[in-house]
Short mmCIF file of C-alpha atoms in Angstrom, two decimals:
data_model
loop_
_atom_site.label_atom_id
_atom_site.label_comp_id
_atom_site.label_asym_id
_atom_site.label_seq_id
_atom_site.Cartn_x
_atom_site.Cartn_y
_atom_site.Cartn_z
CA MET A 1 21.27 -14.27 -54.76
CA GLU A 2 24.75 -14.78 -56.15
CA ILE A 3 25.49 -16.74 -59.29
CA SER A 4 26.94 -19.60 -57.24
CA GLY A 5 23.61 -19.94 -55.44
CA VAL A 6 21.73 -20.14 -58.74
CA VAL A 7 24.15 -22.71 -60.13
CA SER A 8 23.98 -24.85 -57.00
CA ALA A 9 20.17 -24.67 -57.02
CA LEU A 10 20.16 -25.88 -60.62
CA VAL A 11 22.57 -28.72 -59.84
CA VAL A 12 20.57 -29.83 -56.81
CA GLY A 13 17.37 -29.52 -58.85
CA VAL A 14 18.74 -31.75 -61.59
CA VAL A 15 19.98 -34.39 -59.14
CA VAL A 16 16.88 -34.42 -56.92
CA GLY A 17 14.53 -34.29 -59.92
CA ALA A 18 16.34 -37.13 -61.67
CA LEU A 19 16.27 -39.27 -58.53
CA GLY A 20 12.58 -38.48 -58.13
CA ARG A 21 11.94 -39.65 -61.70
CA LEU A 22 13.82 -42.87 -60.99
CA VAL A 23 11.67 -43.60 -57.94
CA VAL A 24 8.36 -43.24 -59.80
CA PRO A 25 7.54 -46.35 -61.84
CA GLY A 26 6.56 -46.08 -65.48
CA ARG A 27 7.42 -43.54 -68.11
CA GLN A 28 7.13 -39.82 -67.49
CA ARG A 29 6.61 -37.92 -70.72
CA PHE A 30 7.88 -34.48 -69.87
CA GLY A 31 11.20 -32.84 -70.53
CA PRO A 32 14.25 -32.04 -68.50
CA LEU A 33 13.05 -28.51 -67.74
CA TRP A 34 10.09 -29.88 -65.77
CA THR A 35 12.43 -32.31 -64.02
CA VAL A 36 14.61 -29.42 -62.87
CA VAL A 37 11.58 -27.36 -61.78
CA VAL A 38 10.17 -30.27 -59.75
CA GLY A 39 13.63 -30.99 -58.33
CA ILE A 40 14.23 -27.40 -57.23
CA ALA A 41 10.79 -27.16 -55.63
CA ALA A 42 11.30 -30.49 -53.85
CA ALA A 43 14.75 -29.44 -52.66
CA LEU A 44 13.43 -26.17 -51.24
CA VAL A 45 10.46 -27.77 -49.50
CA GLY A 46 12.56 -30.71 -48.26
CA THR A 47 15.15 -28.36 -46.80
CA ALA A 48 12.45 -26.28 -45.11
CA LEU A 49 10.86 -29.41 -43.60
CA ALA A 50 14.24 -30.66 -42.40
CA ARG A 51 14.97 -27.33 -40.73
CA VAL A 52 11.55 -27.14 -39.07
CA THR A 53 11.84 -30.66 -37.70
CA GLY A 54 15.47 -30.21 -36.63
CA LEU A 55 16.82 -32.88 -38.99
CA ALA A 56 19.09 -30.49 -40.89
CA ASP A 57 21.45 -29.97 -37.95
CA THR A 58 23.74 -32.97 -38.23
CA SER A 59 27.50 -33.28 -38.00
CA GLY A 60 27.77 -35.29 -41.21
CA PRO A 61 25.81 -35.58 -44.43
CA ASP A 62 22.14 -34.72 -44.14
CA TRP A 63 20.80 -38.06 -45.35
CA THR A 64 17.33 -37.47 -43.95
CA GLU A 65 17.14 -34.13 -45.74
CA TRP A 66 18.18 -35.77 -49.03
CA LEU A 67 15.64 -38.54 -48.50
CA ALA A 68 12.89 -35.98 -47.90
CA GLN A 69 13.90 -34.08 -51.03
CA VAL A 70 13.90 -37.18 -53.21
CA LEU A 71 10.55 -38.38 -51.84
CA LEU A 72 9.03 -34.96 -52.44
CA ALA A 73 10.47 -34.95 -55.97
CA ALA A 74 8.91 -38.38 -56.58
CA LEU A 75 5.57 -37.06 -55.38
CA GLY A 76 6.01 -34.01 -57.60
CA VAL A 77 6.84 -36.15 -60.64
CA ALA A 78 3.82 -38.38 -60.00
CA ALA A 79 1.54 -35.38 -59.51
CA LEU A 80 2.84 -33.65 -62.63
CA THR A 81 2.35 -36.80 -64.67
CA ARG A 82 -1.20 -37.15 -63.35
CA VAL A 83 -2.15 -33.48 -63.79
CA LYS A 84 -0.76 -33.23 -67.29
CA GLY A 85 -2.52 -36.49 -68.22
CA LEU A 86 0.70 -38.00 -69.41
CA ASP A 87 0.45 -41.41 -67.78
#
């Protein structure tokens, strides 16, 4: 993987993770590193799901793919909060 791929994965992870944190109500007491990790995982899984279902092949922005990524990030944030006992 090239450095541009790593940087773009980090940027997407930050954005998707932050949006996921915004969707989940209440306070999440974990740091930005966990937000990025959850965001990257959600972005990868969301992209895979969009490709499998054929939703990633659009002529414009992939809004359904972004929605899937943010929803998965929200689920990841909620699960991490619950597992770590931070709620």
